[in-house]
Coordinates of N, CA and C in Angstrom, one line a residue:
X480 N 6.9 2.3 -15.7 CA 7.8 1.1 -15.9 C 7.0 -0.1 -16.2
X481 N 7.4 -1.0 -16.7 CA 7.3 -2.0 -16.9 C 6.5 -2.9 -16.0
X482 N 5.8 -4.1 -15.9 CA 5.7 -4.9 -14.5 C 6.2 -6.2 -14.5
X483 N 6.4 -6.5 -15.7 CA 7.4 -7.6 -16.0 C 8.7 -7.8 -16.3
X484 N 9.5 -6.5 -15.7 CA 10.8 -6.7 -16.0 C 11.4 -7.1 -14.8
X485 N 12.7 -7.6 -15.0 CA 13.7 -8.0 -14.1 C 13.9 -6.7 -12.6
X486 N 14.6 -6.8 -11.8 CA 14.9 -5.6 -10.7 C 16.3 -5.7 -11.4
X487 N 17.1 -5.7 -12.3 CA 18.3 -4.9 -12.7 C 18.2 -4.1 -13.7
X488 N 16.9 -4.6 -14.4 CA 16.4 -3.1 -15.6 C 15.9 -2.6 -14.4
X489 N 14.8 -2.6 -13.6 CA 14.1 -1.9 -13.0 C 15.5 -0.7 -12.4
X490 N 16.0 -1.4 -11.9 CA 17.3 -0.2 -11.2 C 18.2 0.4 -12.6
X491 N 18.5 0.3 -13.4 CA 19.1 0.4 -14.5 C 18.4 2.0 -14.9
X492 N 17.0 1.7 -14.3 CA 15.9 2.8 -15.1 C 15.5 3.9 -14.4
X493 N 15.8 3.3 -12.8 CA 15.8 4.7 -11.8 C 16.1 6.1 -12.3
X494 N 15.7 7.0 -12.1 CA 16.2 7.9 -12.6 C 16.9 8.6 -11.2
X495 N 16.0 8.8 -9.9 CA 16.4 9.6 -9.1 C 16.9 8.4 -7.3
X496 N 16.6 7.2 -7.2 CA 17.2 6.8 -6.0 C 18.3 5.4 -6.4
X497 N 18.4 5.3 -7.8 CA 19.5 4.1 -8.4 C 20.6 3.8 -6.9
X498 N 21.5 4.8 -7.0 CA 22.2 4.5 -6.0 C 22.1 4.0 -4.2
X499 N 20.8 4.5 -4.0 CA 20.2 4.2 -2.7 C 19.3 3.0 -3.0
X500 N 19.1 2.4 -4.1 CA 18.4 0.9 -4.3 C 19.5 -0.4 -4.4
X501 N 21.0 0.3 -5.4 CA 22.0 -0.5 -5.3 C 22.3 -0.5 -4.0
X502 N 22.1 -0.1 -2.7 CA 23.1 0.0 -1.8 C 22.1 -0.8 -0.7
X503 N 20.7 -0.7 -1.3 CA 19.9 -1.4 0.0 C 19.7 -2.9 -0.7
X504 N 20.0 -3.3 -1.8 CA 19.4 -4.4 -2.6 C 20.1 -5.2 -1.6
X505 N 21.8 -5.9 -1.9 CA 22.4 -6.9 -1.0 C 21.8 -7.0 0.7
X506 N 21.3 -5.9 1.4 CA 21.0 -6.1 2.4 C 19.4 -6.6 2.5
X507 N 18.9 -7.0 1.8 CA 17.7 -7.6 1.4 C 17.9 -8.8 1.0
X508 N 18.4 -9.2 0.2 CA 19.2 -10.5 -0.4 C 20.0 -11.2 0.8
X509 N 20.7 -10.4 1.6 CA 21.3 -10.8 2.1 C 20.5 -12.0 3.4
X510 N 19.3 -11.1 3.8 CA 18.0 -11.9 4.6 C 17.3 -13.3 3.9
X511 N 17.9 -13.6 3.1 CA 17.4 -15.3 2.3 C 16.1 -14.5 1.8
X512 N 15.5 -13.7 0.9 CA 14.5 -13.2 0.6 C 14.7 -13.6 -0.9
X513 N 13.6 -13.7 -1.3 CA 13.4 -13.9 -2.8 C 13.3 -12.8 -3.8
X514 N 13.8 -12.5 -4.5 CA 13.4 -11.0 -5.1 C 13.1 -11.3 -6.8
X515 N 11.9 -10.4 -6.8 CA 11.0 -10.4 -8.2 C 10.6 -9.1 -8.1
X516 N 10.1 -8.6 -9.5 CA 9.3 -7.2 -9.9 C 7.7 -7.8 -9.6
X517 N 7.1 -7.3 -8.2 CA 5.7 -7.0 -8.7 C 4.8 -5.8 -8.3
X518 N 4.0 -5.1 -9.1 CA 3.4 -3.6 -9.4 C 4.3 -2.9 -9.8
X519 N 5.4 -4.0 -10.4 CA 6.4 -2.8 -11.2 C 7.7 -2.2 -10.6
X520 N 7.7 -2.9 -9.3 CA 8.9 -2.4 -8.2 C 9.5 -3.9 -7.6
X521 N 10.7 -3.6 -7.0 CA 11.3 -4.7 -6.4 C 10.4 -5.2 -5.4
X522 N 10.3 -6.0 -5.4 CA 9.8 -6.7 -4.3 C 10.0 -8.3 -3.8
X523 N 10.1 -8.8 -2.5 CA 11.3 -9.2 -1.7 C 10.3 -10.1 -1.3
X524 N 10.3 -11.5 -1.1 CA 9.2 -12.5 -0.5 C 10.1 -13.6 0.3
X525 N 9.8 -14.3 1.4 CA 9.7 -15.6 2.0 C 8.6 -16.3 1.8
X526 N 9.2 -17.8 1.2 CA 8.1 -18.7 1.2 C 6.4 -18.2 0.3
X527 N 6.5 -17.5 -0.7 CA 5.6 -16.9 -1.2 C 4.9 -15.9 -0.9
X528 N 5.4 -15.4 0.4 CA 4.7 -14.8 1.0 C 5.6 -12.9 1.3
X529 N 5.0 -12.1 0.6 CA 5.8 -10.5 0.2 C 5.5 -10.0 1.6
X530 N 7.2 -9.9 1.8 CA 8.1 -9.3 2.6 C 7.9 -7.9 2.8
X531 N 8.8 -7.4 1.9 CA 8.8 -6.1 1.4 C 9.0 -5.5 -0.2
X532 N 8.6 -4.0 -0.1 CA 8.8 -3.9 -1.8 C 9.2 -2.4 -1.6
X533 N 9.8 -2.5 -2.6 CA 10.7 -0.9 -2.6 C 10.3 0.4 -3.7
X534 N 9.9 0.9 -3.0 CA 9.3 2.2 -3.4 C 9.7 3.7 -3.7
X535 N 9.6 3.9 -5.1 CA 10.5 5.3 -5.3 C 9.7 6.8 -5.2
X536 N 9.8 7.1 -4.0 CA 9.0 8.3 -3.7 C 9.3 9.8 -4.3
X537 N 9.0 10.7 -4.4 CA 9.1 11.6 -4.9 C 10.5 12.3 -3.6
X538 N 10.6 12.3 -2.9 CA 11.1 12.6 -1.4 C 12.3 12.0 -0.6
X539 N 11.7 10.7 -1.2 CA 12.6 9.8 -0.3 C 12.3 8.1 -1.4
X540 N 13.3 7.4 -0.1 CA 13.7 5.7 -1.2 C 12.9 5.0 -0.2
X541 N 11.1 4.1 -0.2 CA 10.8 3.9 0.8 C 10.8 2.2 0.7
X542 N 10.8 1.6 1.8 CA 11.3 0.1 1.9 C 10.0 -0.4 2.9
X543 N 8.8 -0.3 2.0 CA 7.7 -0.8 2.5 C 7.5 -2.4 3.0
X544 N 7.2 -2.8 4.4 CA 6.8 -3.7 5.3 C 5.3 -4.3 4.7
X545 N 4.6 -5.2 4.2 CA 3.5 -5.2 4.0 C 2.9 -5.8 5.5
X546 N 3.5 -6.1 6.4 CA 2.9 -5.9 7.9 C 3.5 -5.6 8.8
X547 N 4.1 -4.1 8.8 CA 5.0 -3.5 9.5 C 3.9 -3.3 10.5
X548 N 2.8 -3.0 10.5 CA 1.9 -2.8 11.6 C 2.5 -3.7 12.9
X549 N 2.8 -5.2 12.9 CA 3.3 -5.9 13.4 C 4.6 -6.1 14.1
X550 N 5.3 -5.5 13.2 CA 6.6 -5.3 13.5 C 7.1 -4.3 15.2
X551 N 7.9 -4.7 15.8 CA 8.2 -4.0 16.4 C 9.1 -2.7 16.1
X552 N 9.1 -1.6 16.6 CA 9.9 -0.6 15.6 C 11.2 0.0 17.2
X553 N 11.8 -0.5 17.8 CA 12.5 0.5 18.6 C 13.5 1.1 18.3
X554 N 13.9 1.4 17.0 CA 14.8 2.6 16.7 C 13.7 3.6 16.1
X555 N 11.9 3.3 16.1 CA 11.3 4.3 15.9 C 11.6 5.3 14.1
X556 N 12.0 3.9 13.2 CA 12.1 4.6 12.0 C 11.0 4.4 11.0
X557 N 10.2 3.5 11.6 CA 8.9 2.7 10.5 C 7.7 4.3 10.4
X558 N 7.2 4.3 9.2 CA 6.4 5.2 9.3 C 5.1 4.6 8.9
X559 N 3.9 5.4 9.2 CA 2.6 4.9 8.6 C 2.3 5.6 7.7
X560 N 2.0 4.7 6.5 CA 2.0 4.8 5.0 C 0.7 6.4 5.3
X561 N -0.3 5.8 5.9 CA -1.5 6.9 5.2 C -2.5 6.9 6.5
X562 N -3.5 8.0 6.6 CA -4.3 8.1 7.9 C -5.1 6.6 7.9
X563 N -5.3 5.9 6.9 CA -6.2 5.0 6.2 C -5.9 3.7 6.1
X564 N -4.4 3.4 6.3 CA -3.5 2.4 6.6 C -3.2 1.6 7.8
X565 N -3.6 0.6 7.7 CA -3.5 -0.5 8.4 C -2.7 -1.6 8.7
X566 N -1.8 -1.7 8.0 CA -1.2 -3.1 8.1 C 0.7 -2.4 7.2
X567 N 0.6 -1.8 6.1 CA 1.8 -1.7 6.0 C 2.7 -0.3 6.5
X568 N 3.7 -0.6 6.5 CA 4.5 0.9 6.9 C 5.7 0.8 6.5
X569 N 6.8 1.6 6.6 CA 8.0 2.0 5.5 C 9.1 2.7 6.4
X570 N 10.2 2.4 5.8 CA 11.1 2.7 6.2 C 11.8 4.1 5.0
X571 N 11.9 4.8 5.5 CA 12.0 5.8 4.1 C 14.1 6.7 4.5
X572 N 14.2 6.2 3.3 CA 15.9 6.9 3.0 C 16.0 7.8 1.7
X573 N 17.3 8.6 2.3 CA 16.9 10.2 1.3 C 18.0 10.0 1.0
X574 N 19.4 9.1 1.4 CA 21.0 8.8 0.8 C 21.1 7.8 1.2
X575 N 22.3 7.3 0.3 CA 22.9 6.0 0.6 C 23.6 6.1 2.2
X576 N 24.4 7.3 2.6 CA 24.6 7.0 3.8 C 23.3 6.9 5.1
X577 N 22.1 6.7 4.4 CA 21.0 6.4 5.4 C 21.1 5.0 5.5
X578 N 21.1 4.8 4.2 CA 20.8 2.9 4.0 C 22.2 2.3 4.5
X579 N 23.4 2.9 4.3 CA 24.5 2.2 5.1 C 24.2 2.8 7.0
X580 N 23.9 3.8 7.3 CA 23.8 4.2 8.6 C 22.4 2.6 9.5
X581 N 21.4 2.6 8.5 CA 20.5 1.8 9.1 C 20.5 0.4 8.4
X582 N 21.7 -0.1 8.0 CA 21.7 -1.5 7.5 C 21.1 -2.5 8.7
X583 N 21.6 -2.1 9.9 CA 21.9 -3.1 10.9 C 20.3 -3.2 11.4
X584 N 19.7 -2.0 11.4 CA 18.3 -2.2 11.7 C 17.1 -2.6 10.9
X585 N 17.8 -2.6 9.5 CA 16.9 -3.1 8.2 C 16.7 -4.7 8.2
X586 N 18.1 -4.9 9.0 CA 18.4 -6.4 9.0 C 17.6 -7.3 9.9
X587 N 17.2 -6.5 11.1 CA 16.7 -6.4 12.2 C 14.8 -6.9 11.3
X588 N 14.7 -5.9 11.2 CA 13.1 -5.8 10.9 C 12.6 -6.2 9.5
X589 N 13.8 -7.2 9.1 CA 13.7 -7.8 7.7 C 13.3 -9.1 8.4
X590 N 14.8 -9.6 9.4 CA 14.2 -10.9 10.0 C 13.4 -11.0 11.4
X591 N 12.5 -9.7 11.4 CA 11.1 -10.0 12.2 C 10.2 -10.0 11.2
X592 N 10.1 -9.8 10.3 CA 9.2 -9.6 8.9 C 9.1 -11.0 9.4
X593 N 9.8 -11.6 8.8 CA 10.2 -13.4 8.1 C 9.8 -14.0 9.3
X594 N 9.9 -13.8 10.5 CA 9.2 -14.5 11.9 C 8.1 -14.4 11.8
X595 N 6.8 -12.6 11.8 CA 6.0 -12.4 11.6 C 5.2 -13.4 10.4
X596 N 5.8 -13.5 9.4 CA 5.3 -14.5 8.3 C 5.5 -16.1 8.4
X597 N 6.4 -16.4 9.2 CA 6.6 -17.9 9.3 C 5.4 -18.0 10.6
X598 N 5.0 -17.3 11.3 CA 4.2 -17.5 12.6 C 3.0 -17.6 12.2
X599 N 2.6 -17.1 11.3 CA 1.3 -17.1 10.3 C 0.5 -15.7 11.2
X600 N 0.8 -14.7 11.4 CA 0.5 -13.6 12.1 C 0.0 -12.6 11.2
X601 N -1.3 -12.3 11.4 CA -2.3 -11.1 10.7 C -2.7 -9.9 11.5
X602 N -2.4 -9.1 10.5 CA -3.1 -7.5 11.1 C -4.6 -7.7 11.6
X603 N -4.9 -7.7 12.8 CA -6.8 -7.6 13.3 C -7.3 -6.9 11.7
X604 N -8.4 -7.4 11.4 CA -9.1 -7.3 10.5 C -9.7 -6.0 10.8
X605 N -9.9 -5.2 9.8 CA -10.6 -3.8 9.8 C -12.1 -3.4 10.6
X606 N -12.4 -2.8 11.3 CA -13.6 -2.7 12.0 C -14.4 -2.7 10.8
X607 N -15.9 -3.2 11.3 CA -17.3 -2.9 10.1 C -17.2 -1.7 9.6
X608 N -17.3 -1.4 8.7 CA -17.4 -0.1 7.9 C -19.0 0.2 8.1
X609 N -19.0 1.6 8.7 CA -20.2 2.5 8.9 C -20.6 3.3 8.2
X610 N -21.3 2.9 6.7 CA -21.3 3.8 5.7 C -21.9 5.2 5.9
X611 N -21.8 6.1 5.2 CA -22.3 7.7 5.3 C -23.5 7.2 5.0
X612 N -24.7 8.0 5.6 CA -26.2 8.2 5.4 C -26.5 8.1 3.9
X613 N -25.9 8.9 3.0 CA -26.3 8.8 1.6 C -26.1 8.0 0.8
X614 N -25.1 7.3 1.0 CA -24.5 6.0 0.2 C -25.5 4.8 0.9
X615 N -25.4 4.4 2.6 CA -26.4 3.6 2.9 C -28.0 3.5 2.2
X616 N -28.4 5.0 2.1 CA -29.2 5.1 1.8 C -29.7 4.2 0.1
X617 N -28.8 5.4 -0.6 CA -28.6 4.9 -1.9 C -28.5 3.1 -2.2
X618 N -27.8 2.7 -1.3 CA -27.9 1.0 -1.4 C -28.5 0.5 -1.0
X619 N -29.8 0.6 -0.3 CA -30.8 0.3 0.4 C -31.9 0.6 -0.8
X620 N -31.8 1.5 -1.5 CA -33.0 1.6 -2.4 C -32.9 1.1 -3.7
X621 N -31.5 0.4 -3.8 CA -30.8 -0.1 -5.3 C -30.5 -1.3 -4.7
X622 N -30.9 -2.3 -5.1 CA -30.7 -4.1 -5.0 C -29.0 -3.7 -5.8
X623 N -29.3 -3.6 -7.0 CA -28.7 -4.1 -7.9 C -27.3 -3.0 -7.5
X624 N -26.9 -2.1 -7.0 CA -26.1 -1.2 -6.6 C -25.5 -1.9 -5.4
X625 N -26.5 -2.5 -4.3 CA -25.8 -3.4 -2.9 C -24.8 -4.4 -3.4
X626 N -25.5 -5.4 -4.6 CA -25.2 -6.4 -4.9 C -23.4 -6.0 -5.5
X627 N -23.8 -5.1 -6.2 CA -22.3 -4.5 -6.5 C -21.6 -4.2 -5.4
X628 N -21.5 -3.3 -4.8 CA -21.0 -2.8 -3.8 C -20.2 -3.8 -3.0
X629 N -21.2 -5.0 -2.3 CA -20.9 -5.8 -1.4 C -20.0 -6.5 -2.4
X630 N -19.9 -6.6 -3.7 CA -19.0 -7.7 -4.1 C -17.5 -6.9 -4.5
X631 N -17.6 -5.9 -4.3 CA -16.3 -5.1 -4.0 C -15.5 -5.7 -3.0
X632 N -13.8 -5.9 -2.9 CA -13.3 -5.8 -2.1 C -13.5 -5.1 -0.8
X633 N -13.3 -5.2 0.4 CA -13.1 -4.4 1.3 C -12.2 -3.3 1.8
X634 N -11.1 -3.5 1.1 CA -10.8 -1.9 0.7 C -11.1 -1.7 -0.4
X635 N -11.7 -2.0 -1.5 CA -12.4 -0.6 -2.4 C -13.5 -0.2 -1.8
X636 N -13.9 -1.1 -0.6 CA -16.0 -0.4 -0.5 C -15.0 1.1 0.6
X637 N -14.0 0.5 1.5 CA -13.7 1.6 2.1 C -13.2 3.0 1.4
X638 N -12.4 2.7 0.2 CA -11.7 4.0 -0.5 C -13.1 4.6 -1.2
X639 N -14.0 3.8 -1.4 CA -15.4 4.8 -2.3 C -15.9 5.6 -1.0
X640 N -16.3 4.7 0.1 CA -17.0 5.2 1.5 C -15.6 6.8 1.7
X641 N -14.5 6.6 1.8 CA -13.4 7.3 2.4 C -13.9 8.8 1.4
X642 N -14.1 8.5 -0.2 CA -14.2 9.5 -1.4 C -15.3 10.2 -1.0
X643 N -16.5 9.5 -0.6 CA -17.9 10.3 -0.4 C -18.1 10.7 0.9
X644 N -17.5 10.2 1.9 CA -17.9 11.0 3.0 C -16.9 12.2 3.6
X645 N -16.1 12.0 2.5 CA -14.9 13.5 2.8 C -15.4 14.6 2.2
X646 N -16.5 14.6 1.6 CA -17.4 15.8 1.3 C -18.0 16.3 2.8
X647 N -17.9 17.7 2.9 CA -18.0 18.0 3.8 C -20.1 18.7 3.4
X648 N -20.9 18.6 2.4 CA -22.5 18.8 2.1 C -22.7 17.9 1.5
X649 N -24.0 17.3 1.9 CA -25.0 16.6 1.7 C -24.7 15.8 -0.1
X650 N -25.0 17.4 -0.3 CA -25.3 17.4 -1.9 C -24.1 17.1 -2.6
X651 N -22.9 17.4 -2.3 CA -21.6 16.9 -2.7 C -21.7 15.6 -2.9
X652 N -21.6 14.9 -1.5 CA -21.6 13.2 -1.5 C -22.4 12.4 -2.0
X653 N -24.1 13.3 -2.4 CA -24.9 12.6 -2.9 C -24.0 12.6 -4.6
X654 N -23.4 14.0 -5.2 CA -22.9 13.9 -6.7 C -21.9 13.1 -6.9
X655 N -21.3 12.9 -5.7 CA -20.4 11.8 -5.9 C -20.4 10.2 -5.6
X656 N -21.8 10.5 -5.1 CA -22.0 8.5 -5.7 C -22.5 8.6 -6.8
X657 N -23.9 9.4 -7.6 CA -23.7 9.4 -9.2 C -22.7 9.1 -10.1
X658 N -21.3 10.0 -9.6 CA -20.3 10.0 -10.2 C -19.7 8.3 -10.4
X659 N -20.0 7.7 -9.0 CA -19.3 6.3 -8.9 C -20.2 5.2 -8.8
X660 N -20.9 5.8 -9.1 CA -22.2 4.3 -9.5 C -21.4 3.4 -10.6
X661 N -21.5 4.6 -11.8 CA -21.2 3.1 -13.0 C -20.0 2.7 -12.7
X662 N -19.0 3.5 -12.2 CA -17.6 2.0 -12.0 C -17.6 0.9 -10.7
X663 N -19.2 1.6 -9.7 CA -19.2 0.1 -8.9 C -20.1 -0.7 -9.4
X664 N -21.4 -0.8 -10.2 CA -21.8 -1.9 -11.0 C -20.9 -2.5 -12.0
X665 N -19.7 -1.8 -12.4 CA -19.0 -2.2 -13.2 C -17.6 -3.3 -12.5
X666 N -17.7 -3.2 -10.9 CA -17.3 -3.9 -10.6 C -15.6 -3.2 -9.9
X667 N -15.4 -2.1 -10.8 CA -14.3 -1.4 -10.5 C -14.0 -0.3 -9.1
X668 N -12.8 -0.8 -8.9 CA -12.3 0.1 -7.9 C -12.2 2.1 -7.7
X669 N -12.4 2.5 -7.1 CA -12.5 4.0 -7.3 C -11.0 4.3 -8.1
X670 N -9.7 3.7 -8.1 CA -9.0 4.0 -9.1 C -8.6 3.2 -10.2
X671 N -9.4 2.3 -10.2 CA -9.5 1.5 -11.6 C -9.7 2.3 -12.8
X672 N -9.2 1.9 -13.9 CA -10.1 2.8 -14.9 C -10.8 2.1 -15.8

């Protein structure tokens, strides 16, 4: 899809949760939330600051928190995005009678989102990253490789660190920093292209 289109093409274009996005949109709108397309999906802000954004999963309709980490969850429906995930989490619906069954709690943890973000409240920052022996290595003996590396965001140095040390031999993780050398002097993320 597009990343500059409106959110009524964007729904217009759904193929498989249209009806579970028309049925959750007003209760998002309804929270004084701002709504714009950005990465291509609905997404929902206070005061400049992104709320939530709505996500069409292969499975389910997911109504991602970008600091649900924060959020209190006592109906226990927020899920954590990924083993690797930190800060956002999702609310995931498979029918419209989910998104009418949990409007009242959407409403709920839309306007603790907007508290969370009016309080100025951050996820604790990620512990130091402890790189694998081979990659340390490798950057220790390459100026010009550190220099890149370090000017990587901190989640891309983590998603490359996450790529190479999930090799379970030596020699794997060493072919897989070869592999990712030129797109980190190039500045690029492990899924940049």
């Amino acid at each position: 899809m597009d990343t500059d289109i409106d959110v009524d093409t964007y729904i217009s274009r759904s193929e498989q949760w249209q009806e579970e996005i028309v049925a959750l949109r007003p209760i998002l709108l309804a929270s004084g939330l701002t709504e714009t397309t950005k990465w291509g999906k609905p997404c929902y802000s206070h005061d400049g600051a992104n709320i939530a954004l709505v996500q069409e999963m292969k499975g389910f309709l997911a109504l991602m928190f970008f600091k649900g980490a924060l959020l209190d969850d006592p109906a226990g429906l927020l899920h954590v995005i990924g083993p690797n995930s930190r800060s956002a989490k999702r609310l995931q619906f498979t029918s419209v009678d989910d998104v009418e069954r949990w409007s009242g709690v959407v409403t709920e943890y839309l306007d603790e989102a907007i508290a969370v973000e009016e309080a100025g409240l951050e996820v604790e920052p990620a512990p130091v990253l402890e790189l694998v022996a081979e990659l340390q290595h490798r950057l220790d003996e390459n100026p010009e490789l550190k220099a890149a590396f370090e000017g990587l965001t901190p989640g891309r140095q983590r998603e490359y660190h996450l790529q190479i040390s999930s090799a379970k031999q030596s020699a794997t993780r060493e072919r897989r920093i070869d592999k990712f050398v030129p797109k980190i002097l190039a500045g690029k993320g492990f899924r940049d292209r």
